[in-house]
Amino acid sequence: MLNKFIPFLIFAGLLAGCSLHSGSTFEQGEMGSPTYFKKGVILSVRDVTIKGTESGVGAAAGATAGGVAGSTLGGNTATRALGGLGGAVIGGIVGHTTENLITGGDASEFIIQPDEGEPYSIVQVNDEDLKEGERVLILESGKLRIVRDKTASK
């Protein structure tokens, strides 16, 4: 009985590591690594939608789980085979849709004017509720991210 849930557990574990880029969320490898920064100001902010990934992991895990679950239906080999096939198709569709929903989401596009240099855009989750005209630190550690500049004179 437990074997029927293994594909679901694998799928959930793979998707648990997916998250949108945030100003306050760092990856394990960034701990202890130097982060360089410069200062700037937010010229504009707009809401954007991040399309979910389509790696095939969701569809594969869903098809596997659906196939295993569907194959337990019926009393003979033919009905079990049909149940497995139907379960795999439905599970694949559900897994694909679930992966898209979990790995996508809402974020903000910020147009940033660094104190020195040309303006550019950064897309990340606006978990600090940053606004146009606000001073920010532009952190550089492999990826760019912005956070509120709490060092700015008031």
mmCIF file of C-alpha atoms in Angstrom:
data_model
loop_
_atom_site.group_PDB
_atom_site.id
_atom_site.type_symbol
_atom_site.label_atom_id
_atom_site.label_comp_id
_atom_site.label_asym_id
_atom_site.label_seq_id
_atom_site.Cartn_x
_atom_site.Cartn_y
_atom_site.Cartn_z
ATOM 1 C CA MET A 1 0.000 0.000 0.000
ATOM 2 C CA LEU A 2 2.819 2.429 0.835
ATOM 3 C CA ASN A 3 4.356 1.854 -2.626
ATOM 4 C CA LYS A 4 1.344 3.593 -4.205
ATOM 5 C CA PHE A 5 2.241 6.859 -2.467
ATOM 6 C CA ILE A 6 5.968 6.910 -3.275
ATOM 7 C CA PRO A 7 5.534 8.779 -6.613
ATOM 8 C CA PHE A 8 3.410 11.415 -4.858
ATOM 9 C CA LEU A 9 6.058 11.862 -2.159
ATOM 10 C CA ILE A 10 8.837 12.198 -4.738
ATOM 11 C CA PHE A 11 6.782 14.767 -6.679
ATOM 12 C CA ALA A 12 6.039 16.786 -3.540
ATOM 13 C CA GLY A 13 9.692 16.744 -2.521
ATOM 14 C CA LEU A 14 10.879 17.932 -5.922
ATOM 15 C CA LEU A 15 8.424 20.799 -5.996
ATOM 16 C CA ALA A 16 9.082 21.834 -2.406
ATOM 17 C CA GLY A 17 12.431 23.254 -3.476
ATOM 18 C CA CYS A 18 10.832 25.580 -6.027
ATOM 19 C CA SER A 19 10.306 29.179 -5.028
ATOM 20 C CA LEU A 20 10.195 32.573 -6.619
ATOM 21 C CA HIS A 21 13.158 34.939 -6.413
ATOM 22 C CA SER A 22 12.815 37.126 -3.313
ATOM 23 C CA GLY A 23 14.812 39.910 -1.711
ATOM 24 C CA SER A 24 14.875 38.085 1.611
ATOM 25 C CA THR A 25 15.317 34.440 0.566
ATOM 26 C CA PHE A 26 18.829 33.145 -0.009
ATOM 27 C CA GLU A 27 20.156 29.828 -1.264
ATOM 28 C CA GLN A 28 22.234 27.571 0.992
ATOM 29 C CA GLY A 29 25.407 28.206 -1.047
ATOM 30 C CA GLU A 30 25.126 31.971 -0.496
ATOM 31 C CA MET A 31 25.700 31.661 3.246
ATOM 32 C CA GLY A 32 29.145 32.956 4.152
ATOM 33 C CA SER A 33 29.822 34.150 0.597
ATOM 34 C CA PRO A 34 30.589 37.826 0.022
ATOM 35 C CA THR A 35 27.733 39.904 -1.322
ATOM 36 C CA TYR A 36 28.634 43.092 -3.115
ATOM 37 C CA PHE A 37 26.178 45.938 -3.254
ATOM 38 C CA LYS A 38 25.557 49.366 -4.622
ATOM 39 C CA LYS A 39 22.886 51.896 -3.825
ATOM 40 C CA GLY A 40 20.092 53.124 -6.032
ATOM 41 C CA VAL A 41 16.498 54.277 -6.269
ATOM 42 C CA ILE A 42 13.369 52.586 -7.610
ATOM 43 C CA LEU A 43 12.126 54.428 -10.714
ATOM 44 C CA SER A 44 9.027 52.266 -11.201
ATOM 45 C CA VAL A 45 7.331 49.098 -9.993
ATOM 46 C CA ARG A 46 4.804 46.929 -11.797
ATOM 47 C CA ASP A 47 3.166 43.620 -10.994
ATOM 48 C CA VAL A 48 4.085 40.675 -13.218
ATOM 49 C CA THR A 49 3.127 37.013 -13.413
ATOM 50 C CA ILE A 50 5.843 34.373 -13.370
ATOM 51 C CA LYS A 51 5.061 31.431 -15.632
ATOM 52 C CA GLY A 52 5.584 28.098 -13.911
ATOM 53 C CA THR A 53 8.278 25.682 -15.033
ATOM 54 C CA GLU A 54 7.513 22.862 -17.420
ATOM 55 C CA SER A 55 10.357 20.494 -16.622
ATOM 56 C CA GLY A 56 8.265 17.365 -17.136
ATOM 57 C CA VAL A 57 8.829 16.266 -13.539
ATOM 58 C CA GLY A 58 5.223 17.006 -12.601
ATOM 59 C CA ALA A 59 3.807 15.172 -15.603
ATOM 60 C CA ALA A 60 6.110 12.173 -15.105
ATOM 61 C CA ALA A 61 5.402 11.893 -11.383
ATOM 62 C CA GLY A 62 1.675 12.356 -11.954
ATOM 63 C CA ALA A 63 1.604 9.760 -14.733
ATOM 64 C CA THR A 64 3.520 7.274 -12.595
ATOM 65 C CA ALA A 65 1.292 7.791 -9.578
ATOM 66 C CA GLY A 66 -1.872 7.749 -11.695
ATOM 67 C CA GLY A 67 -0.771 4.612 -13.512
ATOM 68 C CA VAL A 68 -0.012 2.785 -10.274
ATOM 69 C CA ALA A 69 -3.283 3.889 -8.680
ATOM 70 C CA GLY A 70 -5.326 3.149 -11.811
ATOM 71 C CA SER A 71 -3.857 -0.331 -12.200
ATOM 72 C CA THR A 72 -5.369 -1.376 -8.882
ATOM 73 C CA LEU A 73 -8.880 -0.920 -10.294
ATOM 74 C CA GLY A 74 -10.813 -3.788 -11.783
ATOM 75 C CA GLY A 75 -10.851 -7.503 -11.259
ATOM 76 C CA ASN A 76 -8.944 -8.843 -14.254
ATOM 77 C CA THR A 77 -5.840 -8.054 -16.274
ATOM 78 C CA ALA A 78 -7.657 -6.134 -19.025
ATOM 79 C CA THR A 79 -9.484 -3.773 -16.660
ATOM 80 C CA ARG A 80 -6.327 -3.228 -14.637
ATOM 81 C CA ALA A 81 -4.394 -2.355 -17.797
ATOM 82 C CA LEU A 82 -7.110 0.089 -18.879
ATOM 83 C CA GLY A 83 -7.228 1.552 -15.374
ATOM 84 C CA GLY A 84 -3.449 1.971 -15.392
ATOM 85 C CA LEU A 85 -3.494 3.652 -18.806
ATOM 86 C CA GLY A 86 -6.337 5.997 -17.856
ATOM 87 C CA GLY A 87 -4.729 6.762 -14.513
ATOM 88 C CA ALA A 88 -1.412 7.556 -16.204
ATOM 89 C CA VAL A 89 -3.034 9.980 -18.663
ATOM 90 C CA ILE A 90 -5.088 11.756 -16.006
ATOM 91 C CA GLY A 91 -2.195 11.739 -13.528
ATOM 92 C CA GLY A 92 0.143 13.219 -16.149
ATOM 93 C CA ILE A 93 -2.260 16.083 -16.845
ATOM 94 C CA VAL A 94 -2.812 16.758 -13.150
ATOM 95 C CA GLY A 95 0.938 16.566 -12.424
ATOM 96 C CA HIS A 96 1.788 18.977 -15.256
ATOM 97 C CA THR A 97 -0.848 21.475 -14.106
ATOM 98 C CA THR A 98 0.242 21.182 -10.477
ATOM 99 C CA GLU A 99 3.902 21.806 -11.350
ATOM 100 C CA ASN A 100 2.907 24.911 -13.314
ATOM 101 C CA LEU A 101 0.802 26.280 -10.452
ATOM 102 C CA ILE A 102 3.349 25.588 -7.721
ATOM 103 C CA THR A 103 6.395 26.969 -9.539
ATOM 104 C CA GLY A 104 4.689 30.077 -10.949
ATOM 105 C CA GLY A 105 3.244 33.045 -9.130
ATOM 106 C CA ASP A 106 3.097 36.785 -8.739
ATOM 107 C CA ALA A 107 6.138 39.054 -8.541
ATOM 108 C CA SER A 108 7.152 42.643 -9.291
ATOM 109 C CA GLU A 109 9.392 44.152 -11.929
ATOM 110 C CA PHE A 110 11.486 47.004 -10.545
ATOM 111 C CA ILE A 111 13.224 49.569 -12.733
ATOM 112 C CA ILE A 112 16.269 50.583 -10.691
ATOM 113 C CA GLN A 113 18.528 53.601 -11.190
ATOM 114 C CA PRO A 114 21.849 52.877 -9.495
ATOM 115 C CA ASP A 115 23.662 55.906 -8.084
ATOM 116 C CA GLU A 116 26.320 55.203 -10.727
ATOM 117 C CA GLY A 117 25.520 53.631 -14.079
ATOM 118 C CA GLU A 118 22.564 52.930 -16.321
ATOM 119 C CA PRO A 119 19.100 51.866 -15.103
ATOM 120 C CA TYR A 120 18.001 48.237 -15.386
ATOM 121 C CA SER A 121 15.167 45.979 -14.292
ATOM 122 C CA ILE A 122 15.031 43.280 -11.632
ATOM 123 C CA VAL A 123 12.126 40.859 -11.190
ATOM 124 C CA GLN A 124 11.550 39.467 -7.706
ATOM 125 C CA VAL A 125 8.825 38.973 -5.115
ATOM 126 C CA ASN A 126 8.041 42.307 -3.438
ATOM 127 C CA ASP A 127 8.046 40.908 0.095
ATOM 128 C CA GLU A 128 9.187 44.264 1.564
ATOM 129 C CA ASP A 129 6.406 46.250 -0.167
ATOM 130 C CA LEU A 130 8.978 48.452 -1.906
ATOM 131 C CA LYS A 131 7.608 51.548 -3.671
ATOM 132 C CA GLU A 132 8.609 53.914 -6.460
ATOM 133 C CA GLY A 133 11.104 56.554 -5.269
ATOM 134 C CA GLU A 134 12.404 54.413 -2.414
ATOM 135 C CA ARG A 135 16.148 53.998 -1.813
ATOM 136 C CA VAL A 136 17.410 50.425 -2.136
ATOM 137 C CA LEU A 137 20.549 48.363 -1.843
ATOM 138 C CA ILE A 138 21.255 46.341 -4.991
ATOM 139 C CA LEU A 139 22.806 43.077 -3.790
ATOM 140 C CA GLU A 140 25.044 41.106 -6.140
ATOM 141 C CA SER A 141 25.865 37.491 -5.291
ATOM 142 C CA GLY A 142 25.341 35.581 -8.495
ATOM 143 C CA LYS A 143 21.809 36.947 -8.794
ATOM 144 C CA LEU A 144 20.760 40.540 -8.358
ATOM 145 C CA ARG A 145 18.212 41.372 -5.694
ATOM 146 C CA ILE A 146 17.076 44.553 -4.018
ATOM 147 C CA VAL A 147 16.276 45.317 -0.400
ATOM 148 C CA ARG A 148 15.226 48.501 1.378
ATOM 149 C CA ASP A 149 18.219 50.739 2.135
ATOM 150 C CA LYS A 150 18.118 51.105 5.909
ATOM 151 C CA THR A 151 21.469 52.914 5.826
ATOM 152 C CA ALA A 152 19.979 55.936 4.042
ATOM 153 C CA SER A 153 19.902 59.142 6.042
ATOM 154 C CA LYS A 154 16.424 60.063 7.178
#
